[in-house]
GROMACS .gro file of C-alpha atoms in nm:
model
  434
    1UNK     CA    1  11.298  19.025   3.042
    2UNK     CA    2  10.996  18.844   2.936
    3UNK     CA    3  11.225  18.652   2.673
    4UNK     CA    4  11.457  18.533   2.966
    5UNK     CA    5  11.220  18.418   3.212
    6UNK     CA    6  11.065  18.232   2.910
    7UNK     CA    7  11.408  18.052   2.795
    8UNK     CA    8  11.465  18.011   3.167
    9UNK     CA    9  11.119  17.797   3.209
   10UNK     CA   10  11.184  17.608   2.896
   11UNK     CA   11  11.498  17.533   3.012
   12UNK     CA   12  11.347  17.410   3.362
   13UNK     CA   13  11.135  17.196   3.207
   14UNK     CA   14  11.422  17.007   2.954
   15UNK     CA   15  11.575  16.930   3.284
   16UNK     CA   16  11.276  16.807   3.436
   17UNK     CA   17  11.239  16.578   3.143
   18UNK     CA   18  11.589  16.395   3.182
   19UNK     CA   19  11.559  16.330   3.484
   20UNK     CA   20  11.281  16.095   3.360
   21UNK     CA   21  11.588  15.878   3.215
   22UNK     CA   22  11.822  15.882   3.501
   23UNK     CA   23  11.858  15.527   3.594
   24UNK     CA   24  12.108  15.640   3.891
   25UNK     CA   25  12.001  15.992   4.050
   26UNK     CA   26  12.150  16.109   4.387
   27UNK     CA   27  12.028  16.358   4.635
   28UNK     CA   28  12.088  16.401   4.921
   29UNK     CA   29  11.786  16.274   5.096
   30UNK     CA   30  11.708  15.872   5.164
   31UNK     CA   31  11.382  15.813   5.227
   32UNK     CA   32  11.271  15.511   5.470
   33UNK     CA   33  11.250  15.235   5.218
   34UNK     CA   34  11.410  14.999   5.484
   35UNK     CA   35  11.054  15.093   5.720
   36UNK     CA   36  10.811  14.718   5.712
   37UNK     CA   37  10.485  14.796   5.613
   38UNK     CA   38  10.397  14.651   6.015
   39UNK     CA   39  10.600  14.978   6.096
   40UNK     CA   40  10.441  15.156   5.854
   41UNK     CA   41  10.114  15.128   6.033
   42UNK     CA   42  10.227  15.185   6.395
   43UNK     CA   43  10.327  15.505   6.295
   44UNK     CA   44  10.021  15.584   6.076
   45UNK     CA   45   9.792  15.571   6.350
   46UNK     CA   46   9.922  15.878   6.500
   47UNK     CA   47   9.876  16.068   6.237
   48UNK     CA   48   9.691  16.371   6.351
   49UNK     CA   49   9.639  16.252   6.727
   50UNK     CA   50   9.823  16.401   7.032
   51UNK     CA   51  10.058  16.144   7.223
   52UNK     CA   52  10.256  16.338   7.477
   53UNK     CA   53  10.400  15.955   7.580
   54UNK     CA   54  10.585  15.914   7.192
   55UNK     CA   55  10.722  16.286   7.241
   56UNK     CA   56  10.858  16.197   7.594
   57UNK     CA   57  10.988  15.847   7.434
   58UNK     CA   58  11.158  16.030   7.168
   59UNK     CA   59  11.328  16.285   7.325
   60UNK     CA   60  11.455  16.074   7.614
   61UNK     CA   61  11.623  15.832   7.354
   62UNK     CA   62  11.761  16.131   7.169
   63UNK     CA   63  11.931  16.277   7.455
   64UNK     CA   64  12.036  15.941   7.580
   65UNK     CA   65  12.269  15.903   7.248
   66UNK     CA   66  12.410  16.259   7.291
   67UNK     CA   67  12.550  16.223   7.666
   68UNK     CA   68  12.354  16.272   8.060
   69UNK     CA   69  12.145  16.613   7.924
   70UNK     CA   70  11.764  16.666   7.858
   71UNK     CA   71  11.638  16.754   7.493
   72UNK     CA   72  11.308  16.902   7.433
   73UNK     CA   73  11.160  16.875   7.074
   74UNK     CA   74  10.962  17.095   6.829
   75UNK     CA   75  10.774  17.073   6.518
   76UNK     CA   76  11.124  17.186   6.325
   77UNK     CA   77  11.458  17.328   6.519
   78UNK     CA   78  11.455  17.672   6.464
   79UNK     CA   79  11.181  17.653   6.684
   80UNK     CA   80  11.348  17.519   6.953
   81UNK     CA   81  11.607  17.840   6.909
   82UNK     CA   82  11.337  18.036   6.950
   83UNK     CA   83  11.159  17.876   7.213
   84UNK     CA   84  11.571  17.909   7.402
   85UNK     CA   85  11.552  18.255   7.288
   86UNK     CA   86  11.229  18.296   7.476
   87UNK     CA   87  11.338  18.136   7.780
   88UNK     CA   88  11.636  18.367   7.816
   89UNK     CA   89  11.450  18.681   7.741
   90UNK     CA   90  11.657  18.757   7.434
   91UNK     CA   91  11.458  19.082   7.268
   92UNK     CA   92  11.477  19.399   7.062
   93UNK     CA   93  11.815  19.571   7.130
   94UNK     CA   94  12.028  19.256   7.178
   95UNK     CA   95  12.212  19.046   6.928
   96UNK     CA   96  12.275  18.673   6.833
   97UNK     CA   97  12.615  18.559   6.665
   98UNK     CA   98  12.583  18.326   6.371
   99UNK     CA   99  12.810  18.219   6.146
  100UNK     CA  100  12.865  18.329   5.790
  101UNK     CA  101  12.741  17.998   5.656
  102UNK     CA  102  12.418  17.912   5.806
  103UNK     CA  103  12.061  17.831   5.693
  104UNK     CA  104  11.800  18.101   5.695
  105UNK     CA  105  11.597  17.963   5.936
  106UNK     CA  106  11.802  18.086   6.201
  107UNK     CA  107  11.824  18.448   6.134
  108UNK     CA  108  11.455  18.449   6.090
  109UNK     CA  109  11.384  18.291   6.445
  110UNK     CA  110  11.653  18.599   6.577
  111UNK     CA  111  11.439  18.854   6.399
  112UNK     CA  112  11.084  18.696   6.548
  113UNK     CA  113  11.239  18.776   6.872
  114UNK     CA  114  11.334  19.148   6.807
  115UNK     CA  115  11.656  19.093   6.842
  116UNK     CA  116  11.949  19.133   6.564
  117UNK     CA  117  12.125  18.850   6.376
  118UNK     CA  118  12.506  18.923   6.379
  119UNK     CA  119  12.717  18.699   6.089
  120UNK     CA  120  13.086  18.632   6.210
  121UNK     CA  121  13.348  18.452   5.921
  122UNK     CA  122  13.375  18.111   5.918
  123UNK     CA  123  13.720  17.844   5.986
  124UNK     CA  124  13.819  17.781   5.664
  125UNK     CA  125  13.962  17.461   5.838
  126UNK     CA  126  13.628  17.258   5.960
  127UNK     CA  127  13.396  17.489   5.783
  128UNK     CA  128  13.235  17.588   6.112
  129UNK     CA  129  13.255  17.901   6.354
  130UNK     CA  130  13.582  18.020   6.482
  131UNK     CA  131  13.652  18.146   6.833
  132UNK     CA  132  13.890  18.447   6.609
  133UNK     CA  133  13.567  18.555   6.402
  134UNK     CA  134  13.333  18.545   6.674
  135UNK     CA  135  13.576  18.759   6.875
  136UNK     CA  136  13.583  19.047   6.619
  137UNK     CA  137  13.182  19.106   6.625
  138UNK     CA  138  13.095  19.067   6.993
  139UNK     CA  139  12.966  19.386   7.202
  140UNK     CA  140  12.808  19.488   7.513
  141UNK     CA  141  12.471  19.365   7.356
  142UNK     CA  142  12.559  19.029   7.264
  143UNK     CA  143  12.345  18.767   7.434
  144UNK     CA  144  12.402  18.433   7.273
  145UNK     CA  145  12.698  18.263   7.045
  146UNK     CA  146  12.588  17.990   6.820
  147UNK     CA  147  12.898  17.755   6.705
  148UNK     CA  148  12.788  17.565   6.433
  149UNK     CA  149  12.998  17.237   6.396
  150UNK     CA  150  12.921  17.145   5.968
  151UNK     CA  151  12.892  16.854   5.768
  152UNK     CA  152  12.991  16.622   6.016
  153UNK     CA  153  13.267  16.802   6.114
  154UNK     CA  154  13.360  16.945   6.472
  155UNK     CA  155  13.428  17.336   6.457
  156UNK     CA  156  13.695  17.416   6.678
  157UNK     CA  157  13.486  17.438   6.992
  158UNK     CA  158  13.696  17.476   7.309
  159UNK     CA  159  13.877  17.852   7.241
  160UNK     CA  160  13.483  17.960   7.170
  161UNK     CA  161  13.351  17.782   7.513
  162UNK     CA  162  13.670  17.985   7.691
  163UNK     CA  163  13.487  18.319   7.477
  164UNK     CA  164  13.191  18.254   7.581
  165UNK     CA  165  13.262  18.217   7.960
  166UNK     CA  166  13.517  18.514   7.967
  167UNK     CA  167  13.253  18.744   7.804
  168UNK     CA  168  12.932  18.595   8.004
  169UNK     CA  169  12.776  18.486   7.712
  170UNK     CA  170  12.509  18.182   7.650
  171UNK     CA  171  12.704  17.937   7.422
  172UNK     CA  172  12.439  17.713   7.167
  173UNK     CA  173  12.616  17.432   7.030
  174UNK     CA  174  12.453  17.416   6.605
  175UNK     CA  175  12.473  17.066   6.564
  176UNK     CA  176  12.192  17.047   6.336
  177UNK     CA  177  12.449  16.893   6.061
  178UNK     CA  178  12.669  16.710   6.298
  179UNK     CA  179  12.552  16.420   6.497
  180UNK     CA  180  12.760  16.160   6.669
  181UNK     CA  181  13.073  16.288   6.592
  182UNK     CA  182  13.367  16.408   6.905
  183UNK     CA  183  13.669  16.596   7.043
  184UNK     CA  184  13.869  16.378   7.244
  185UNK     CA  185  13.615  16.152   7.309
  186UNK     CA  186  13.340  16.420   7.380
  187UNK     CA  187  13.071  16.400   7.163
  188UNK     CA  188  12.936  16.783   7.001
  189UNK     CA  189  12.648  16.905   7.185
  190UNK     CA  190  12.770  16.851   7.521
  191UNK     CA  191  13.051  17.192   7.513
  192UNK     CA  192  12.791  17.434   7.527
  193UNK     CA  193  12.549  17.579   7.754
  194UNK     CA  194  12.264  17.436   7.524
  195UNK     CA  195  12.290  17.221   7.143
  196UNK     CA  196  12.039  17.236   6.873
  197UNK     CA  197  11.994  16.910   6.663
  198UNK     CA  198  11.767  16.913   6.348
  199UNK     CA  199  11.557  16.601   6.258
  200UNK     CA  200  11.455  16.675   5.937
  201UNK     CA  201  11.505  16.474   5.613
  202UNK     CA  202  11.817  16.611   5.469
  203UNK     CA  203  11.976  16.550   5.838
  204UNK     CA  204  12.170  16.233   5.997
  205UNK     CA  205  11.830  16.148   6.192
  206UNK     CA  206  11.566  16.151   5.920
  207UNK     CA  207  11.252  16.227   6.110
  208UNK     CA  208  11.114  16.429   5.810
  209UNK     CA  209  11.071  16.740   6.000
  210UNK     CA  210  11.139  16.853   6.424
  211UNK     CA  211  11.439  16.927   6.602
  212UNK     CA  212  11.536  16.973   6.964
  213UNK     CA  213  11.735  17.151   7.198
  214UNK     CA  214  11.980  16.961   7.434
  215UNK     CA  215  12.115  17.061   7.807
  216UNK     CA  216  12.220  16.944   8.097
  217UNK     CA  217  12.089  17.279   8.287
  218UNK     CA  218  11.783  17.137   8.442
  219UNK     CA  219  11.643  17.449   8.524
  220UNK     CA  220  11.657  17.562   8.120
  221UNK     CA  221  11.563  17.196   8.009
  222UNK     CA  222  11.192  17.267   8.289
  223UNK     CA  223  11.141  17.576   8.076
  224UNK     CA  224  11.186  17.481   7.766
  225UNK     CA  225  10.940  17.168   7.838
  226UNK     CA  226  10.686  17.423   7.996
  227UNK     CA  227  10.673  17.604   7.617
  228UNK     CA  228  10.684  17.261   7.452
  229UNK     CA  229  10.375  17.131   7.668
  230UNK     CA  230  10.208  17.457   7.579
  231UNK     CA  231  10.249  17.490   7.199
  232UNK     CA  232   9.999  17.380   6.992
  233UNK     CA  233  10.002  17.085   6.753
  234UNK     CA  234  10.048  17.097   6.371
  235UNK     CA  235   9.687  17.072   6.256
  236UNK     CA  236   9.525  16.753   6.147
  237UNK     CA  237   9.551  16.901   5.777
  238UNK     CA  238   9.924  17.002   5.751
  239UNK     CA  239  10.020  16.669   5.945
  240UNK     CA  240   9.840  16.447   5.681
  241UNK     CA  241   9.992  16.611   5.399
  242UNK     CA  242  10.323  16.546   5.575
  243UNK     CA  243  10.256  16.152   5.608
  244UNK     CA  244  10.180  16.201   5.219
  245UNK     CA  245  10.469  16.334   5.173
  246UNK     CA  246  10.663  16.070   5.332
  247UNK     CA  247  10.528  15.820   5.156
  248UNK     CA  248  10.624  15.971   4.831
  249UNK     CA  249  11.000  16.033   4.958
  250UNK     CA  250  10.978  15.696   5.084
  251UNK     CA  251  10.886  15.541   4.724
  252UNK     CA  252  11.074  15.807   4.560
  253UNK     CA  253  11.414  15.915   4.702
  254UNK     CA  254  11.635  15.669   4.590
  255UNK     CA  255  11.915  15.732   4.360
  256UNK     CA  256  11.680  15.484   4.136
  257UNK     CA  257  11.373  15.670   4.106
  258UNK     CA  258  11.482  16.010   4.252
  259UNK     CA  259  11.465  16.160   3.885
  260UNK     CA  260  11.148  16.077   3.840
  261UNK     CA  261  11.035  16.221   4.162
  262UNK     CA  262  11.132  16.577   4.052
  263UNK     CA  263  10.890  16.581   3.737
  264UNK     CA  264  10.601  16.437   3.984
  265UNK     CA  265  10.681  16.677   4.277
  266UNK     CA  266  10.664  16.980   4.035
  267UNK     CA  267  10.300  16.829   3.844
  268UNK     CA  268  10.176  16.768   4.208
  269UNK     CA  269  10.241  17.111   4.307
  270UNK     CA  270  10.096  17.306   3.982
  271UNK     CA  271   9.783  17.034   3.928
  272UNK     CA  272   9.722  16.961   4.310
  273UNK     CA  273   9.804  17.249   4.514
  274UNK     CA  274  10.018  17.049   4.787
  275UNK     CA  275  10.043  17.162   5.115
  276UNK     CA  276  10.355  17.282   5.237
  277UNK     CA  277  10.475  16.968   5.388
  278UNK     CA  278  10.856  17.080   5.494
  279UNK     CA  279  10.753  17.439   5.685
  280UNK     CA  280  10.939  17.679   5.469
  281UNK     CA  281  10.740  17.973   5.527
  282UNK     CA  282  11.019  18.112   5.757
  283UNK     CA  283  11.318  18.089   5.476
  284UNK     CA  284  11.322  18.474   5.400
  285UNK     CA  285  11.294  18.746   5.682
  286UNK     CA  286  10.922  18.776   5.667
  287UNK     CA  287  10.751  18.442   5.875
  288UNK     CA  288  10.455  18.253   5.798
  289UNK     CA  289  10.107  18.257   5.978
  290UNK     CA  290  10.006  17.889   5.806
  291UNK     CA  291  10.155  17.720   6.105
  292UNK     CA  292  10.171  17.777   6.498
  293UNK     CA  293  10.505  17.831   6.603
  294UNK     CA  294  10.670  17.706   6.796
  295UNK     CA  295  10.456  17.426   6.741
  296UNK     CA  296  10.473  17.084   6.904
  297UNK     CA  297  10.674  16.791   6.703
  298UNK     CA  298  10.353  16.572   6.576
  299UNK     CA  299  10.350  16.237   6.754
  300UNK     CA  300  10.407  15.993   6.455
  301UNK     CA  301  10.718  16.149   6.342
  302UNK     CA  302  10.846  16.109   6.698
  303UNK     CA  303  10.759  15.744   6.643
  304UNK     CA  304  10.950  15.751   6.308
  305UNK     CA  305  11.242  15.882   6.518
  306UNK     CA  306  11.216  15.578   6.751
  307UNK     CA  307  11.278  15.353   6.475
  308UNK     CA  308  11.521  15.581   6.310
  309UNK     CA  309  11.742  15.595   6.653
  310UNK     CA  310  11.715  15.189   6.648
  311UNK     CA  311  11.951  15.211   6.340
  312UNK     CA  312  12.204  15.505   6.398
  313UNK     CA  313  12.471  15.288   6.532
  314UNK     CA  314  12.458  15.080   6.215
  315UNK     CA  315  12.427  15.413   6.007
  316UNK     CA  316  12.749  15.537   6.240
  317UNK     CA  317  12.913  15.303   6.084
  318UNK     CA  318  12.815  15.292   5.745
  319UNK     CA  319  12.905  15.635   5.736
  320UNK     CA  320  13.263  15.621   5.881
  321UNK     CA  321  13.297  15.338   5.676
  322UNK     CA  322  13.222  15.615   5.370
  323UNK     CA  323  13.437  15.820   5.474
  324UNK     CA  324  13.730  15.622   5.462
  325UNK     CA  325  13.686  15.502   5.124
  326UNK     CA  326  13.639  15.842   5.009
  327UNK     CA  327  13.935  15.964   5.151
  328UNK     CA  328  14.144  15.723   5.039
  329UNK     CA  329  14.050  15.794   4.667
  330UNK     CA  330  14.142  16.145   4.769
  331UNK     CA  331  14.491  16.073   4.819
  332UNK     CA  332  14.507  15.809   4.581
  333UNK     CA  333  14.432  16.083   4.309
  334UNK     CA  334  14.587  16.342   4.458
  335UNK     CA  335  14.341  16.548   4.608
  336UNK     CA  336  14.457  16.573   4.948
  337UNK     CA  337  14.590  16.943   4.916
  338UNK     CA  338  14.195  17.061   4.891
  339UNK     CA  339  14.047  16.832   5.208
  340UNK     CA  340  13.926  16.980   5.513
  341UNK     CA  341  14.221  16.917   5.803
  342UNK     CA  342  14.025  16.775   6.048
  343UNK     CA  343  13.956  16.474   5.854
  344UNK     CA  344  14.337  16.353   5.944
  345UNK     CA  345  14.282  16.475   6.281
  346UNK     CA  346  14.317  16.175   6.538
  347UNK     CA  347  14.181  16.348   6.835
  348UNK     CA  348  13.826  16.397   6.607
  349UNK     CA  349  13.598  16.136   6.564
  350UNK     CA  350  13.377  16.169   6.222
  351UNK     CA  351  13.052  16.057   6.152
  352UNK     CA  352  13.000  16.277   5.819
  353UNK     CA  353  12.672  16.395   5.703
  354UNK     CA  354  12.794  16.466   5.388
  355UNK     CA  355  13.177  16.453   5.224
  356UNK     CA  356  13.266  16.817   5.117
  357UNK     CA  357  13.629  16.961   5.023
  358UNK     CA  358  13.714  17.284   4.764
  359UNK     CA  359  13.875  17.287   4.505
  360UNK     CA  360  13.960  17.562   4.214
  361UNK     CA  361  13.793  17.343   3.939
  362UNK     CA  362  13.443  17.348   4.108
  363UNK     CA  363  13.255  17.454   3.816
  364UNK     CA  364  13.391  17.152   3.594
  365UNK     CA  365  13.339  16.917   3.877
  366UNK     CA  366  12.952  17.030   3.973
  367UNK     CA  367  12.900  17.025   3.604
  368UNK     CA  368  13.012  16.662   3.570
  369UNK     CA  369  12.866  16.536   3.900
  370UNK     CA  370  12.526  16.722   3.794
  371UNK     CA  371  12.488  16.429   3.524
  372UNK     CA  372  12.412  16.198   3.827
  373UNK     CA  373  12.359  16.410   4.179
  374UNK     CA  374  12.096  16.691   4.250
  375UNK     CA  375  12.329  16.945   4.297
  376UNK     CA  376  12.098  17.236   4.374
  377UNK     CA  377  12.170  17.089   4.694
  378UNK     CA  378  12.504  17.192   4.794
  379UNK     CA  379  12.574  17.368   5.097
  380UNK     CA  380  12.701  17.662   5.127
  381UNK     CA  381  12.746  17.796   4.827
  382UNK     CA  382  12.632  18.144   4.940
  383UNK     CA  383  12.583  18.278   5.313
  384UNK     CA  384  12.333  18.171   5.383
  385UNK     CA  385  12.124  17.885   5.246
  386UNK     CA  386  11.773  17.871   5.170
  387UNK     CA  387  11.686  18.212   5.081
  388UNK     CA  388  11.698  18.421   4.750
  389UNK     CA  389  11.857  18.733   4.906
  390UNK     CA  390  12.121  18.682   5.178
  391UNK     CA  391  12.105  19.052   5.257
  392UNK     CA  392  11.718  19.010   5.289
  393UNK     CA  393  11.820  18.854   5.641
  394UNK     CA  394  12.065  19.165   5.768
  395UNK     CA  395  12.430  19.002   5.597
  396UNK     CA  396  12.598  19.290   5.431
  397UNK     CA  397  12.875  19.148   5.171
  398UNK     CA  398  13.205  19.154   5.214
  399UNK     CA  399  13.150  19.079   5.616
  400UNK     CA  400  13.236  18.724   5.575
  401UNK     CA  401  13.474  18.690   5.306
  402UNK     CA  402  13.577  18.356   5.400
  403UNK     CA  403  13.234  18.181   5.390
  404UNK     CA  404  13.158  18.402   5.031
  405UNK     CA  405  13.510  18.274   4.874
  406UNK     CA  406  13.451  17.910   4.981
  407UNK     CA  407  13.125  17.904   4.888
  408UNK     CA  408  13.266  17.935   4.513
  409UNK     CA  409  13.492  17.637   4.591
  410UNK     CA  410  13.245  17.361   4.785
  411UNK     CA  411  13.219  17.019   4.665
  412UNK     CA  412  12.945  16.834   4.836
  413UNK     CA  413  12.898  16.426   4.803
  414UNK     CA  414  12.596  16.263   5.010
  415UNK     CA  415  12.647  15.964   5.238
  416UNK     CA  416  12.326  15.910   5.296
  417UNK     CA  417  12.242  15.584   5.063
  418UNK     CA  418  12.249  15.204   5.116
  419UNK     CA  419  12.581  15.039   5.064
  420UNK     CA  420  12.492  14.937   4.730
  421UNK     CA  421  12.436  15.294   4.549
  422UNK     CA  422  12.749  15.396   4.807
  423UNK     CA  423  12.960  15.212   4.571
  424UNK     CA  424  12.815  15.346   4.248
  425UNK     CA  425  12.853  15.737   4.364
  426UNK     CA  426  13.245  15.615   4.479
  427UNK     CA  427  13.268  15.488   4.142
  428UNK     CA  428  13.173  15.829   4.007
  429UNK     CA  429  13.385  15.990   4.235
  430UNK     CA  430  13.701  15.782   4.091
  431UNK     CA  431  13.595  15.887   3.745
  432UNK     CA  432  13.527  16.235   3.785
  433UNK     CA  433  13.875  16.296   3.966
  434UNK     CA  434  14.063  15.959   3.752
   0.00000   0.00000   0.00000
C-alpha cells in the first residue's frame, strides 16, 4: 500500500510538471482578467469592512435579472438552503428530495438541520430532476423538493410544480448551474416556491464565492433577510485570503497560464499554508467550525457581482452564440444521436454553463481532451460531486441508477472563455470527434 500511494504521488507530481508546458490549458473557471485596475480598487476597499448598502445593491440587481421576486444572499448558497430550511422549520424526522446528481454541499446543509437527505433518479433527457423519480421517494415526511435544472439546461419543471402542489410540498427551484435560461418564455427560478442561484467561480455569475435564494413570497423573502442581517461576516482573515485568491485566478485562469497555476496552487498550499479561500469544509457529511454559517456574503464580492451583472447580457450571448457552433459540429460529425434533447427544443431557451452530451467512447474522449482541459472537473461523474464517499452523505448505490450509468458516459466542454480561446477549444472539439 505504501508502494501505491508512492507511485500515485510521483505520478501527481509528473502531471503537475506538464502542465508547466501547456501553452493552451482549459478549465472551467475564467477569472476577471477583463476587471480595470480602477475597478480593481473600488472593490479592494471593501475588503474586510461591512457595507450592508453593496449587499442590498447586489441582490436587488440579481433578482431584477431573474423576474419581479426578492433574493437574499449568503457567504456561499448552501447557506441560503439552510437559512430556507430554517425559516420553514425543516428538522430531525423530516426529509429533503435531491436529485441523484447533485453537489455535496447540499446534503450536508440537510443533515445540519436534522433532517434526512432523500436522492431521487435523474431525467436522462435534461440531466436534471424528474417529476417520475421524485414521485417514487416522496412520504408523509417529506417537506421540501429541490428540482435542479443542470448545465444550463431546464429540467422538466412543470409536472414537478403540479407534484409539489398536489402533495403540499415546498418546491426549491436548484438553479445554481442554470442562469438565464427559460420554458416558454419563463425564465428558471420563477416555477417554484423559492430558487437557489450560486455565485461562485465555476458558476455563470463569477462572484468567487455567495449565492442567494430567490422568491416572490414576501413574507419568506422578510425572513430570510432577518437571518441574513443577523449572520455574522466572514472574518477580516478568511476575506483577505479570498481577495488573494482572486487575484491569483485573475492572473492565472486562463487557458494560457492555467497550467502553470496548478504547480503554484499546490507549492502555495504545502510551503504557505493558504487559507481555505473557497469554504469547502462542508463537502463531506461532517461541517466545519473555521467559518460562521450561514455567514453574510462579504461586501466586495457583492461589488464584484455588480460589475459581473453589467456584462451578463453580453456573456448571454456569447454563450448562445457557443452553443450553436458546438452543436452544429455535432451534427456535422455525426454526434447528434448522444446530445441532450432539449437542446433542439424550441420552446427552451439556452444559455449553457457548460456543453455536456454522453457518449459510449468517454474514456477515449476524456483521455484525448485531458491533453488540453482540466478534466478533474467534470460533472457528474458520480452522485454526487465534491466528496470522496457518496455514501458518506446517506446515497445507497443502486438508488439512482440513471445518474450512476450516465455518470460513466458525461462529456463536459466549458463555455466560459473569451471568444478567442472559444475558437481554439471548438477547434479541438472538431479534431477530437473529425
Amino acid at each position: 500500500m505504501h508502494l501505491v500511494s508512492i507511485l500515485n504521488n510521483i505520478k501527481k507530481i509528473l502531471y503537475l510538471l506538464s502542465c508547466l508546458f501547456r501553452n493552451q490549458y482549459f478549465s472551467f473557471v475564467q477569472g476577471h482578467s477583463f476587471l480595470p485596475k480602477e475597478s480593481l480598487h473600488n472593490i479592494q476597499k471593501f475588503v474586510g469592512k461591512s457595507d450592508n448598502e453593496s449587499i442590498k445593491k447586489f441582490d436587488a440587481k440579481f433578482a431584477a435579472n431573474i423576474g419581479n421576486g426578492k433574493a437574499v444572499s449568503f457567504a456561499a448558497g448552501r447557506m441560503g438552503f439552510f437559512a430556507l430550511m430554517q425559516v420553514l422549520g425543516i428538522k430531525k424526522g423530516d426529509e429533503v428530495i435531491l436529485q441523484g446528481h447533485t453537489c455535496s454541499v447540499m446534503p450536508n446543509a440537510v443533515w445540519r438541520t436534522g433532517a434526512t437527505p432523500i436522492y431521487a433518479d435523474i431525467d436522462s433527457n435534461t440531466f436534471g430532476s424528474s417529476a417520475i423519480e421524485i414521485e417514487k421517494v416522496i412520504t408523509s415526511n417529506t417537506k421540501m423538493i429541490v428540482a435542479q435544472h443542470s448545465f444550463g439546461i431546464p429540467c422538466n419543471i412543470e409536472p414537478i410544480v403540479e407534484l409539489a402542489s398536489s402533495n403540499e410540498i415546498f418546491l426549491l427551484e436548484d438553479c445554481a448551474i442554470t442562469l438565464g435560461s427559460k420554458i416558454n418564455g419563463m425564465q428558471v427560478g420563477n416555477f417554484g416556491d423559492a430558487a437557489l442561484f450560486s455565485i461562485d467561480h465555476s458558476k455563470p455569475i463569477n462572484a468567487f464565492i455567495g449565492g442567494l435564494i430567490y422568491t416572490q413570497n414576501n413574507e419568506l423573502y422578510a425572513k430570510l433577510k432577518e437571518i441574513q442581517r443577523s449572520s455574522d461576516d466572514l472574518s477580516v482573515e478568511r476575506q483577505e485570503a479570498v481577495w488573494k485568491k482572486f487575484l491569483f485566478e485573475r492572473k492565472y485562469y486562463n487557458p494560457s497560464n492555467y497550467g502553470k497555476s496548478l504547480l503554484m496552487s499546490k507549492i502555495f498550499r504545502i510551503l504557505l499554508c493558504e487559507r481555505d479561500s473557497y469554504l469547502t469544509g462542508d463537502y463531506g457529511k461532517e461541517s466545519s467550525s473555521t467559518y460562521p454559517y450561514p455567514a453574510k456574503l462579504p461586501a466586495f464580492l457583492a461589488r464584484l457581482g455588480l460589475y459581473e451583472l453589467e456584462r451578463w447580457e453580453l456573456e448571454k450571448n456569447k454563450r448562445q452564440n457557443l452553443l450553436t457552433v458546438f452543436l452544429d459540429l455535432s451534427i456535422s460529425v455525426g454526434l447528434t444521436e448522444f446530445l441532450p434533447p432539449p437542446y433542439f427544443d424550441s420552446n427552451l431557451e439556452i444559455i449553457p454553463l457548460r456543453f455536456v452530451y454522453t457518449h459510449p467512447n468517454a474514456d477515449a474522449i476524456r483521455k484525448k481532451m485531458s491533453k488540453f482541459t482540466d478534466i478533474s472537473w467534470f460533472w457528474f461523474d458520480k452522485p454526487i460531486v465534491a466528496c470522496k464517499e457518496p455514501s458518506e452523505l446517506g446515497y445507497v448505490y443502486g438508488c439512482c441508477p440513471v445518474s450512476e450509468n450516465i455518470g460513466k458516459e458525461i462529456i463536459n466542454w466549458p463555455c466560459v472563455f473569451s471568444e478567442s480561446d472559444n475558437k481554439k477549444l471548438v477547434k479541438n472539439f472538431e479534431m477530437i470527434h473529425a
